PDB file of C-alpha atoms and ligand atoms in Angstrom:
ATOM      1  CA  MET C  18       3.681 -18.181 -17.473  1.00  0.00           C
ATOM      2  CA  THR C  19       5.443 -21.292 -16.172  1.00  0.00           C
ATOM      3  CA  LYS C  20       2.949 -23.679 -14.745  1.00  0.00           C
ATOM      4  CA  LEU C  21       3.353 -24.292 -11.051  1.00  0.00           C
ATOM      5  CA  THR C  22       2.657 -27.493  -9.230  1.00  0.00           C
ATOM      6  CA  ILE C  23       1.509 -27.386  -5.640  1.00  0.00           C
ATOM      7  CA  PHE C  24       4.989 -28.512  -4.661  1.00  0.00           C
ATOM      8  CA  THR C  25       6.825 -25.778  -6.573  1.00  0.00           C
ATOM      9  CA  ALA C  26       4.292 -23.148  -5.513  1.00  0.00           C
ATOM     10  CA  TYR C  27       4.779 -24.076  -1.865  1.00  0.00           C
ATOM     11  CA  ASN C  28       8.555 -24.055  -2.060  1.00  0.00           C
ATOM     12  CA  ASN C  29       8.619 -20.832  -4.003  1.00  0.00           C
ATOM     13  CA  ALA C  30       6.272 -19.172  -1.512  1.00  0.00           C
ATOM     14  CA  LYS C  31       8.524 -20.257   1.355  1.00  0.00           C
ATOM     15  CA  LYS C  32      11.563 -18.850  -0.360  1.00  0.00           C
ATOM     16  CA  GLU C  33       9.954 -15.540  -1.314  1.00  0.00           C
ATOM     17  CA  LEU C  34       8.426 -14.991   2.125  1.00  0.00           C
ATOM     18  CA  LYS C  35      11.742 -15.789   3.759  1.00  0.00           C
ATOM     19  CA  GLU C  36      13.513 -13.314   1.486  1.00  0.00           C
ATOM     20  CA  ALA C  37      10.889 -10.718   2.387  1.00  0.00           C
ATOM     21  CA  GLY C  38      11.921 -11.146   6.038  1.00  0.00           C
ATOM     22  CA  ILE C  39       8.811 -12.978   7.232  1.00  0.00           C
ATOM     23  CA  ASP C  40       9.907 -15.229  10.107  1.00  0.00           C
ATOM     24  CA  THR C  41       7.008 -17.643   9.926  1.00  0.00           C
ATOM     25  CA  PHE C  42       7.541 -18.281   6.207  1.00  0.00           C
ATOM     26  CA  GLY C  43       6.963 -22.057   6.331  1.00  0.00           C
ATOM     27  CA  PHE C  44       3.693 -21.811   8.229  1.00  0.00           C
ATOM     28  CA  GLU C  45       2.490 -18.940   6.078  1.00  0.00           C
ATOM     29  CA  ALA C  46       3.400 -20.665   2.789  1.00  0.00           C
ATOM     30  CA  ARG C  47       1.314 -23.638   3.895  1.00  0.00           C
ATOM     31  CA  GLN C  48      -1.626 -21.421   4.830  1.00  0.00           C
ATOM     32  CA  ILE C  49      -1.436 -19.703   1.453  1.00  0.00           C
ATOM     33  CA  ILE C  50      -1.426 -23.007  -0.462  1.00  0.00           C
ATOM     34  CA  ARG C  51      -4.361 -24.210   1.623  1.00  0.00           C
ATOM     35  CA  HIS C  52      -6.229 -21.008   0.887  1.00  0.00           C
ATOM     36  CA  ILE C  53      -5.606 -21.208  -2.864  1.00  0.00           C
ATOM     37  CA  THR C  54      -6.301 -24.904  -3.351  1.00  0.00           C
ATOM     38  CA  GLY C  55      -8.926 -25.423  -0.666  1.00  0.00           C
ATOM     39  CA  TYR C  56      -6.969 -28.517   0.414  1.00  0.00           C
ATOM     40  CA  ASP C  57      -6.014 -29.337   3.986  1.00  0.00           C
ATOM     41  CA  ASN C  58      -2.415 -30.214   4.902  1.00  0.00           C
ATOM     42  CA  SER C  59      -2.723 -33.927   4.169  1.00  0.00           C
ATOM     43  CA  ALA C  60      -4.396 -33.338   0.781  1.00  0.00           C
ATOM     44  CA  ILE C  61      -1.588 -30.926  -0.081  1.00  0.00           C
ATOM     45  CA  MET C  62       0.949 -33.675   0.651  1.00  0.00           C
ATOM     46  CA  ALA C  63      -1.003 -36.226  -1.397  1.00  0.00           C
ATOM     47  CA  LYS C  64      -1.519 -33.916  -4.356  1.00  0.00           C
ATOM     48  CA  TYR C  65       1.801 -32.121  -4.399  1.00  0.00           C
ATOM     49  CA  ALA C  66       2.378 -32.878  -8.112  1.00  0.00           C
ATOM     50  CA  GLU C  67      -0.965 -31.388  -9.214  1.00  0.00           C
ATOM     51  CA  GLN C  68      -0.779 -28.221 -11.273  1.00  0.00           C
ATOM     52  CA  LEU C  69      -2.400 -25.013 -10.164  1.00  0.00           C
ATOM     53  CA  THR C  70      -5.189 -23.883 -12.503  1.00  0.00           C
ATOM     54  CA  PRO C  71      -4.659 -20.524 -14.249  1.00  0.00           C
ATOM     55  CA  PHE C  72      -7.115 -18.990 -11.785  1.00  0.00           C
ATOM     56  CA  GLN C  73      -5.265 -20.440  -8.803  1.00  0.00           C
ATOM     57  CA  GLN C  74      -1.971 -19.287 -10.232  1.00  0.00           C
ATOM     58  CA  THR C  75      -3.212 -15.700 -10.620  1.00  0.00           C
ATOM     59  CA  MET C  76      -4.538 -15.827  -7.081  1.00  0.00           C
ATOM     60  CA  TYR C  77      -1.238 -17.242  -5.861  1.00  0.00           C
ATOM     61  CA  ASN C  78       0.782 -14.432  -7.467  1.00  0.00           C
ATOM     62  CA  ASP C  79      -1.583 -11.840  -6.065  1.00  0.00           C
ATOM     63  CA  VAL C  80      -1.548 -13.266  -2.536  1.00  0.00           C
ATOM     64  CA  LEU C  81       2.214 -13.579  -2.488  1.00  0.00           C
ATOM     65  CA  ARG C  82       2.691 -10.030  -3.745  1.00  0.00           C
ATOM     66  CA  ARG C  83       0.361  -8.624  -1.093  1.00  0.00           C
ATOM     67  CA  ARG C  84       1.914 -10.658   1.689  1.00  0.00           C
ATOM     68  CA  LYS C  85       5.389  -9.521   0.679  1.00  0.00           C
ATOM     69  CA  GLU C  86       4.082  -5.969   1.070  1.00  0.00           C
ATOM     70  CA  ARG C  87       3.296  -6.985   4.653  1.00  0.00           C
ATOM     71  CA  TYR C  88      -0.445  -7.039   4.148  1.00  0.00           C
ATOM     72  CA  PRO C  89      -1.657  -9.198   7.078  1.00  0.00           C
ATOM     73  CA  LEU C  90      -1.942 -12.893   6.285  1.00  0.00           C
ATOM     74  CA  GLN C  91      -5.148 -12.980   8.335  1.00  0.00           C
ATOM     75  CA  TYR C  92      -6.821 -10.462   6.014  1.00  0.00           C
ATOM     76  CA  ILE C  93      -5.670 -12.388   2.948  1.00  0.00           C
ATOM     77  CA  LEU C  94      -7.111 -15.615   4.312  1.00  0.00           C
ATOM     78  CA  GLY C  95     -10.271 -13.852   5.524  1.00  0.00           C
ATOM     79  CA  GLU C  96     -10.440 -15.933   8.675  1.00  0.00           C
ATOM     80  CA  TRP C  97      -8.343 -16.747  11.685  1.00  0.00           C
ATOM     81  CA  SER C  98      -8.471 -19.098  14.607  1.00  0.00           C
ATOM     82  CA  PHE C  99      -8.680 -17.840  18.186  1.00  0.00           C
ATOM     83  CA  TYR C 100      -9.200 -20.067  21.215  1.00  0.00           C
ATOM     84  CA  GLY C 101      -9.684 -22.964  18.794  1.00  0.00           C
ATOM     85  CA  ILE C 102     -12.629 -21.171  17.131  1.00  0.00           C
ATOM     86  CA  ASP C 103     -12.689 -19.768  13.581  1.00  0.00           C
ATOM     87  CA  PHE C 104     -13.463 -16.091  13.074  1.00  0.00           C
ATOM     88  CA  TYR C 105     -14.017 -14.053   9.929  1.00  0.00           C
ATOM     89  CA  VAL C 106     -11.598 -11.151   9.712  1.00  0.00           C
ATOM     90  CA  GLY C 107     -10.786  -8.459   7.189  1.00  0.00           C
ATOM     91  CA  GLU C 108      -9.895  -4.816   6.860  1.00  0.00           C
ATOM     92  CA  GLY C 109     -11.693  -2.698   9.397  1.00  0.00           C
ATOM     93  CA  VAL C 110     -11.443  -5.156  12.263  1.00  0.00           C
ATOM     94  CA  LEU C 111      -8.534  -6.005  14.568  1.00  0.00           C
ATOM     95  CA  VAL C 112      -7.076  -9.455  13.977  1.00  0.00           C
ATOM     96  CA  PRO C 113      -7.582 -11.726  17.022  1.00  0.00           C
ATOM     97  CA  ARG C 114      -4.242 -12.295  18.723  1.00  0.00           C
ATOM     98  CA  ALA C 115      -3.038 -15.237  20.770  1.00  0.00           C
ATOM     99  CA  ASP C 116      -2.165 -12.837  23.647  1.00  0.00           C
ATOM    100  CA  THR C 117      -5.852 -12.080  24.024  1.00  0.00           C
ATOM    101  CA  GLU C 118      -6.567 -15.712  24.895  1.00  0.00           C
ATOM    102  CA  THR C 119      -5.165 -14.809  28.324  1.00  0.00           C
ATOM    103  CA  LEU C 120      -8.167 -12.545  28.915  1.00  0.00           C
ATOM    104  CA  VAL C 121     -10.546 -15.330  27.891  1.00  0.00           C
ATOM    105  CA  ASP C 122      -8.765 -17.697  30.306  1.00  0.00           C
ATOM    106  CA  TYR C 123      -9.209 -15.162  33.087  1.00  0.00           C
ATOM    107  CA  GLY C 124     -12.893 -14.705  32.276  1.00  0.00           C
ATOM    108  CA  LEU C 125     -13.577 -18.445  32.182  1.00  0.00           C
ATOM    109  CA  GLU C 126     -11.804 -18.993  35.516  1.00  0.00           C
ATOM    110  CA  PHE C 127     -13.881 -16.239  37.085  1.00  0.00           C
ATOM    111  CA  LEU C 128     -17.108 -17.692  35.693  1.00  0.00           C
ATOM    112  CA  LYS C 129     -16.432 -21.243  36.859  1.00  0.00           C
ATOM    113  CA  GLY C 130     -19.308 -22.476  38.995  1.00  0.00           C
ATOM    114  CA  LYS C 131     -21.413 -19.330  38.458  1.00  0.00           C
ATOM    115  CA  GLU C 132     -24.886 -20.000  37.152  1.00  0.00           C
ATOM    116  CA  ASN C 133     -26.771 -17.711  34.770  1.00  0.00           C
ATOM    117  CA  ALA C 134     -23.822 -15.373  34.606  1.00  0.00           C
ATOM    118  CA  GLU C 135     -24.100 -12.208  32.534  1.00  0.00           C
ATOM    119  CA  VAL C 136     -20.987 -10.951  30.788  1.00  0.00           C
ATOM    120  CA  LEU C 137     -20.259  -7.718  28.931  1.00  0.00           C
ATOM    121  CA  ASP C 138     -17.483  -7.388  26.347  1.00  0.00           C
ATOM    122  CA  LEU C 139     -16.573  -3.784  25.499  1.00  0.00           C
ATOM    123  CA  CYS C 140     -14.777  -2.795  22.265  1.00  0.00           C
ATOM    124  CA  SER C 141     -15.659  -6.221  20.932  1.00  0.00           C
ATOM    125  CA  GLY C 142     -14.288  -5.945  17.376  1.00  0.00           C
ATOM    126  CA  SER C 143     -14.443  -9.370  15.698  1.00  0.00           C
ATOM    127  CA  GLY C 144     -16.173 -10.689  18.817  1.00  0.00           C
ATOM    128  CA  CYS C 145     -13.374 -13.145  19.532  1.00  0.00           C
ATOM    129  CA  ILE C 146     -13.488 -12.621  23.319  1.00  0.00           C
ATOM    130  CA  ALA C 147     -17.285 -12.640  23.541  1.00  0.00           C
ATOM    131  CA  VAL C 148     -17.685 -15.734  21.378  1.00  0.00           C
ATOM    132  CA  ALA C 149     -14.852 -17.668  23.060  1.00  0.00           C
ATOM    133  CA  VAL C 150     -16.326 -16.957  26.514  1.00  0.00           C
ATOM    134  CA  ALA C 151     -19.853 -17.851  25.418  1.00  0.00           C
ATOM    135  CA  LYS C 152     -18.752 -21.084  23.727  1.00  0.00           C
ATOM    136  CA  ASN C 153     -16.795 -22.240  26.776  1.00  0.00           C
ATOM    137  CA  SER C 154     -19.230 -21.358  29.556  1.00  0.00           C
ATOM    138  CA  GLU C 155     -22.943 -21.143  30.290  1.00  0.00           C
ATOM    139  CA  ALA C 156     -22.769 -17.354  30.419  1.00  0.00           C
ATOM    140  CA  LYS C 157     -24.819 -14.975  28.312  1.00  0.00           C
ATOM    141  CA  VAL C 158     -22.625 -12.366  26.720  1.00  0.00           C
ATOM    142  CA  ASP C 159     -23.412  -8.848  25.471  1.00  0.00           C
ATOM    143  CA  ALA C 160     -20.836  -7.489  23.029  1.00  0.00           C
ATOM    144  CA  VAL C 161     -20.553  -3.768  22.307  1.00  0.00           C
ATOM    145  CA  GLU C 162     -18.933  -2.489  19.123  1.00  0.00           C
ATOM    146  CA  LYS C 163     -19.151   0.995  17.662  1.00  0.00           C
ATOM    147  CA  TYR C 164     -17.717   0.810  14.152  1.00  0.00           C
ATOM    148  CA  ASP C 165     -19.762  -0.418  11.178  1.00  0.00           C
ATOM    149  CA  THR C 166     -17.250  -2.789   9.609  1.00  0.00           C
ATOM    150  CA  ALA C 167     -16.158  -4.340  12.875  1.00  0.00           C
ATOM    151  CA  TYR C 168     -19.794  -4.672  13.924  1.00  0.00           C
ATOM    152  CA  GLY C 169     -20.509  -6.559  10.696  1.00  0.00           C
ATOM    153  CA  TYR C 170     -17.763  -9.047  11.570  1.00  0.00           C
ATOM    154  CA  LEU C 171     -19.043  -9.334  15.122  1.00  0.00           C
ATOM    155  CA  GLU C 172     -22.505 -10.288  13.865  1.00  0.00           C
ATOM    156  CA  LYS C 173     -21.124 -12.758  11.319  1.00  0.00           C
ATOM    157  CA  ASN C 174     -18.868 -14.399  13.887  1.00  0.00           C
ATOM    158  CA  ILE C 175     -21.687 -14.840  16.390  1.00  0.00           C
ATOM    159  CA  GLU C 176     -23.764 -16.430  13.648  1.00  0.00           C
ATOM    160  CA  ARG C 177     -20.910 -18.585  12.342  1.00  0.00           C
ATOM    161  CA  ASN C 178     -20.253 -20.012  15.780  1.00  0.00           C
ATOM    162  CA  LYS C 179     -23.863 -20.123  17.000  1.00  0.00           C
ATOM    163  CA  ALA C 180     -22.736 -18.362  20.160  1.00  0.00           C
ATOM    164  CA  GLN C 181     -24.941 -17.082  22.954  1.00  0.00           C
ATOM    165  CA  VAL C 182     -23.840 -13.496  22.313  1.00  0.00           C
ATOM    166  CA  THR C 183     -25.958 -10.392  21.749  1.00  0.00           C
ATOM    167  CA  ALA C 184     -24.303  -7.810  19.507  1.00  0.00           C
ATOM    168  CA  ILE C 185     -24.940  -4.215  20.548  1.00  0.00           C
ATOM    169  CA  LYS C 186     -23.977  -1.411  18.200  1.00  0.00           C
ATOM    170  CA  ASP C 187     -23.011   1.377  20.524  1.00  0.00           C
ATOM    171  CA  ASP C 188     -20.200   3.532  21.742  1.00  0.00           C
ATOM    172  CA  VAL C 189     -18.560   2.471  24.986  1.00  0.00           C
ATOM    173  CA  TYR C 190     -18.644   6.135  25.990  1.00  0.00           C
ATOM    174  CA  THR C 191     -22.421   6.399  25.709  1.00  0.00           C
ATOM    175  CA  PHE C 192     -23.693   2.840  26.172  1.00  0.00           C
ATOM    176  CA  ASN C 193     -25.988   2.635  29.150  1.00  0.00           C
ATOM    177  CA  PRO C 194     -26.866  -0.983  29.940  1.00  0.00           C
ATOM    178  CA  SER C 195     -30.188  -1.717  31.554  1.00  0.00           C
ATOM    179  CA  LYS C 196     -28.762  -4.552  33.648  1.00  0.00           C
ATOM    180  CA  LYS C 197     -25.771  -5.345  35.811  1.00  0.00           C
ATOM    181  CA  TYR C 198     -23.069  -7.830  34.898  1.00  0.00           C
ATOM    182  CA  ASP C 199     -21.094 -10.470  36.758  1.00  0.00           C
ATOM    183  CA  LEU C 200     -18.105  -9.849  34.555  1.00  0.00           C
ATOM    184  CA  ILE C 201     -16.988  -7.071  32.234  1.00  0.00           C
ATOM    185  CA  LEU C 202     -14.131  -7.789  29.856  1.00  0.00           C
ATOM    186  CA  SER C 203     -12.384  -5.476  27.429  1.00  0.00           C
ATOM    187  CA  ASN C 204      -9.416  -5.386  25.109  1.00  0.00           C
ATOM    188  CA  PRO C 205      -9.669  -1.669  24.355  1.00  0.00           C
ATOM    189  CA  PRO C 206      -7.392   0.321  22.054  1.00  0.00           C
ATOM    190  CA  TYR C 207      -4.266   0.897  24.158  1.00  0.00           C
ATOM    191  CA  ILE C 208      -1.435   2.071  21.944  1.00  0.00           C
ATOM    192  CA  SER C 209      -0.040   5.485  22.871  1.00  0.00           C
ATOM    193  CA  ALA C 210       0.665   8.330  20.444  1.00  0.00           C
ATOM    194  CA  ASP C 211       4.404   7.623  20.525  1.00  0.00           C
ATOM    195  CA  GLU C 212       3.962   3.906  19.958  1.00  0.00           C
ATOM    196  CA  MET C 213       1.570   4.517  17.048  1.00  0.00           C
ATOM    197  CA  GLU C 214       4.585   5.930  15.200  1.00  0.00           C
ATOM    198  CA  ILE C 215       6.449   2.639  15.404  1.00  0.00           C
ATOM    199  CA  ILE C 216       3.814  -0.075  14.976  1.00  0.00           C
ATOM    200  CA  ASP C 217       4.620  -3.063  12.728  1.00  0.00           C
ATOM    201  CA  GLU C 218       3.867  -2.739   9.048  1.00  0.00           C
ATOM    202  CA  GLU C 219       1.227  -5.471   9.377  1.00  0.00           C
ATOM    203  CA  THR C 220      -0.482  -3.629  12.229  1.00  0.00           C
ATOM    204  CA  SER C 221      -0.561  -0.428  10.180  1.00  0.00           C
ATOM    205  CA  TYR C 222      -3.210  -2.098   7.974  1.00  0.00           C
ATOM    206  CA  GLU C 223      -5.441  -2.590  11.003  1.00  0.00           C
ATOM    207  CA  PRO C 224      -7.897   0.113  12.085  1.00  0.00           C
ATOM    208  CA  ASP C 225      -6.432   2.933  14.157  1.00  0.00           C
ATOM    209  CA  THR C 226      -9.738   3.010  15.994  1.00  0.00           C
ATOM    210  CA  ALA C 227      -8.908  -0.418  17.428  1.00  0.00           C
ATOM    211  CA  LEU C 228      -5.349   0.510  18.331  1.00  0.00           C
ATOM    212  CA  TYR C 229      -5.034   4.112  19.449  1.00  0.00           C
ATOM    213  CA  GLY C 230      -5.776   4.553  23.131  1.00  0.00           C
ATOM    214  CA  GLY C 231      -5.195   8.314  23.374  1.00  0.00           C
ATOM    215  CA  GLU C 232      -1.973  10.237  24.060  1.00  0.00           C
ATOM    216  CA  ASP C 233      -0.735   7.867  26.796  1.00  0.00           C
ATOM    217  CA  GLY C 234      -2.734   4.822  25.624  1.00  0.00           C
ATOM    218  CA  LEU C 235      -4.777   4.669  28.825  1.00  0.00           C
ATOM    219  CA  THR C 236      -7.924   6.642  27.984  1.00  0.00           C
ATOM    220  CA  PHE C 237     -10.236   3.644  27.728  1.00  0.00           C
ATOM    221  CA  TYR C 238      -8.952   2.057  30.950  1.00  0.00           C
ATOM    222  CA  ARG C 239      -9.671   5.241  32.916  1.00  0.00           C
ATOM    223  CA  PHE C 240     -13.126   5.653  31.452  1.00  0.00           C
ATOM    224  CA  ILE C 241     -14.243   2.033  31.677  1.00  0.00           C
ATOM    225  CA  ALA C 242     -12.864   1.489  35.195  1.00  0.00           C
ATOM    226  CA  LYS C 243     -14.699   4.590  36.412  1.00  0.00           C
ATOM    227  CA  GLU C 244     -17.973   4.500  34.493  1.00  0.00           C
ATOM    228  CA  TYR C 245     -18.667   0.775  34.336  1.00  0.00           C
ATOM    229  CA  LYS C 246     -18.162   0.036  38.013  1.00  0.00           C
ATOM    230  CA  LYS C 247     -21.819   0.791  38.591  1.00  0.00           C
ATOM    231  CA  HIS C 248     -22.738  -1.769  35.944  1.00  0.00           C
ATOM    232  CA  LEU C 249     -21.134  -4.619  37.907  1.00  0.00           C
ATOM    233  CA  LYS C 250     -23.089  -6.783  40.329  1.00  0.00           C
ATOM    234  CA  SER C 251     -21.806  -7.074  43.871  1.00  0.00           C
ATOM    235  CA  GLY C 252     -18.829  -9.455  43.735  1.00  0.00           C
ATOM    236  CA  GLY C 253     -18.493  -8.864  40.005  1.00  0.00           C
ATOM    237  CA  ALA C 254     -15.210  -8.399  38.180  1.00  0.00           C
ATOM    238  CA  LEU C 255     -13.631  -6.218  35.534  1.00  0.00           C
ATOM    239  CA  GLY C 256     -10.841  -7.715  33.399  1.00  0.00           C
ATOM    240  CA  PHE C 257      -8.731  -5.817  30.881  1.00  0.00           C
ATOM    241  CA  GLU C 258      -6.161  -6.832  28.358  1.00  0.00           C
ATOM    242  CA  VAL C 259      -3.265  -4.404  28.713  1.00  0.00           C
ATOM    243  CA  GLY C 260      -0.257  -3.528  26.595  1.00  0.00           C
ATOM    244  CA  PHE C 261       3.355  -4.256  27.330  1.00  0.00           C
ATOM    245  CA  LYS C 262       4.425  -2.351  30.493  1.00  0.00           C
ATOM    246  CA  GLN C 263       0.918  -1.013  31.189  1.00  0.00           C
ATOM    247  CA  SER C 264      -0.036  -3.412  33.988  1.00  0.00           C
ATOM    248  CA  ASP C 265       1.215  -1.344  36.935  1.00  0.00           C
ATOM    249  CA  THR C 266      -0.510   1.799  35.727  1.00  0.00           C
ATOM    250  CA  VAL C 267      -3.772  -0.020  35.014  1.00  0.00           C
ATOM    251  CA  LYS C 268      -3.616  -1.682  38.440  1.00  0.00           C
ATOM    252  CA  ALA C 269      -3.264   1.814  39.938  1.00  0.00           C
ATOM    253  CA  ILE C 270      -6.278   3.011  37.926  1.00  0.00           C
ATOM    254  CA  LEU C 271      -8.392   0.142  39.308  1.00  0.00           C
ATOM    255  CA  SER C 272      -7.162   0.832  42.795  1.00  0.00           C
ATOM    256  CA  GLU C 273      -8.035   4.556  42.564  1.00  0.00           C
ATOM    257  CA  GLN C 274     -11.532   3.567  41.513  1.00  0.00           C
ATOM    258  CA  GLY C 275     -11.922   1.351  44.579  1.00  0.00           C
ATOM    259  CA  TYR C 276     -11.674  -2.094  42.971  1.00  0.00           C
ATOM    260  CA  LYS C 277     -10.576  -4.932  45.262  1.00  0.00           C
ATOM    261  CA  ASN C 278      -8.608  -8.164  44.762  1.00  0.00           C
ATOM    262  CA  ILE C 279      -6.620  -6.515  42.002  1.00  0.00           C
ATOM    263  CA  GLY C 280      -4.323  -8.878  40.150  1.00  0.00           C
ATOM    264  CA  THR C 281      -2.667  -9.735  36.878  1.00  0.00           C
ATOM    265  CA  LYS C 282      -2.392 -12.712  34.587  1.00  0.00           C
ATOM    266  CA  THR C 283       0.628 -13.456  32.458  1.00  0.00           C
ATOM    267  CA  ASP C 284       0.564 -14.419  28.786  1.00  0.00           C
ATOM    268  CA  MET C 285       2.633 -17.081  26.978  1.00  0.00           C
ATOM    269  CA  ASP C 286       5.532 -14.668  26.604  1.00  0.00           C
ATOM    270  CA  GLY C 287       5.642 -13.909  30.322  1.00  0.00           C
ATOM    271  CA  ILE C 288       4.084 -10.449  29.891  1.00  0.00           C
ATOM    272  CA  GLN C 289       1.468  -9.270  32.397  1.00  0.00           C
ATOM    273  CA  ARG C 290      -1.318  -9.189  29.843  1.00  0.00           C
ATOM    274  CA  VAL C 291      -4.450  -9.081  31.969  1.00  0.00           C
ATOM    275  CA  VAL C 292      -5.313  -6.777  34.855  1.00  0.00           C
ATOM    276  CA  PHE C 293      -8.440  -7.452  36.876  1.00  0.00           C
ATOM    277  CA  GLY C 294     -10.267  -6.329  39.981  1.00  0.00           C
ATOM    278  CA  THR C 295     -13.567  -6.982  41.716  1.00  0.00           C
ATOM    279  CA  VAL C 296     -16.229  -4.849  43.381  1.00  0.00           C
ATOM    280  CA  ASP C 297     -17.784  -5.325  46.827  1.00  0.00           C
TER     281      ASP C 297
HETATM  282  N1  LIG M  24      -2.195  -6.065  20.862  1.00  0.00           N
HETATM  283  C1  LIG M  24      -2.310  -5.125  19.787  1.00  0.00           C
HETATM  284  C2  LIG M  24      -0.933  -4.740  19.276  1.00  0.00           C
HETATM  285  O1  LIG M  24      -0.042  -4.577  20.048  1.00  0.00           O
HETATM  286  C3  LIG M  24      -3.051  -3.884  20.225  1.00  0.00           C
HETATM  287  C4  LIG M  24      -4.463  -4.173  20.478  1.00  0.00           C
HETATM  288  C5  LIG M  24      -5.110  -3.092  21.246  1.00  0.00           C
HETATM  289  O2  LIG M  24      -4.742  -1.917  21.210  1.00  0.00           O
HETATM  290  N2  LIG M  24      -6.066  -3.499  21.987  1.00  0.00           N
HETATM  291  O3  LIG M  24      -0.736  -4.620  18.094  1.00  0.00           O
END
């Protein structure tokens, strides 16, 4: 096996990822070298002529092969940053996405100036929303997750970030909180049956249970909007992340259920990504 230096490994990774059609090949090659060497970007620059050890080289080949098969980079790295906070991720839990930061922004704006606020995050997954809200406000957050693997990540991420979040292992459909909340947030599964057929290869490695939102993708919105209204305090708010082109329908669902001050918030790509409403 030809011995690779950090420099040749990096350049080769860039080339192979590019050839595999991965748009963010430069960024990803850097992340992979960081992962394998344990060096940060400046150490990589300083030590570019260093040779990979046989162990690192085996790892490198393995990582590159898996990534070229479109296995998510986030799962390979085992962690990912969301809202400037690091989260453990792996198979069985949805990877935190930058789009979802829009929901955190909404939540934090709503909580501004509220003391002793109580927040509920439904379909919490890795806990990225719950932890980001807790770390950036005074609020106490309850996070509900049903599935074993995802729940394990939720617990680890709360612990890793020392966040004021209580993990609750329950099903959103049966959970019956003993208190009322100022704010309920959720990024539920929202992909429709038709769209499930055409998801990205990367996304196909993520759990269907975090993606599939029933035939039309709206099952969770209908249920949560209806059944969790009674769990909101007077003046409280419900905020959802929604999929591309779902905002009008989800606004209508909130309206049918009697929510007021219904609105949307746009993500970085100009997509209406958050739909919210309040109760009297
Ligand atoms: N945003 C994810 C995607 O489009 C879906 C996440 C979800 O269903 N909540 O891949």
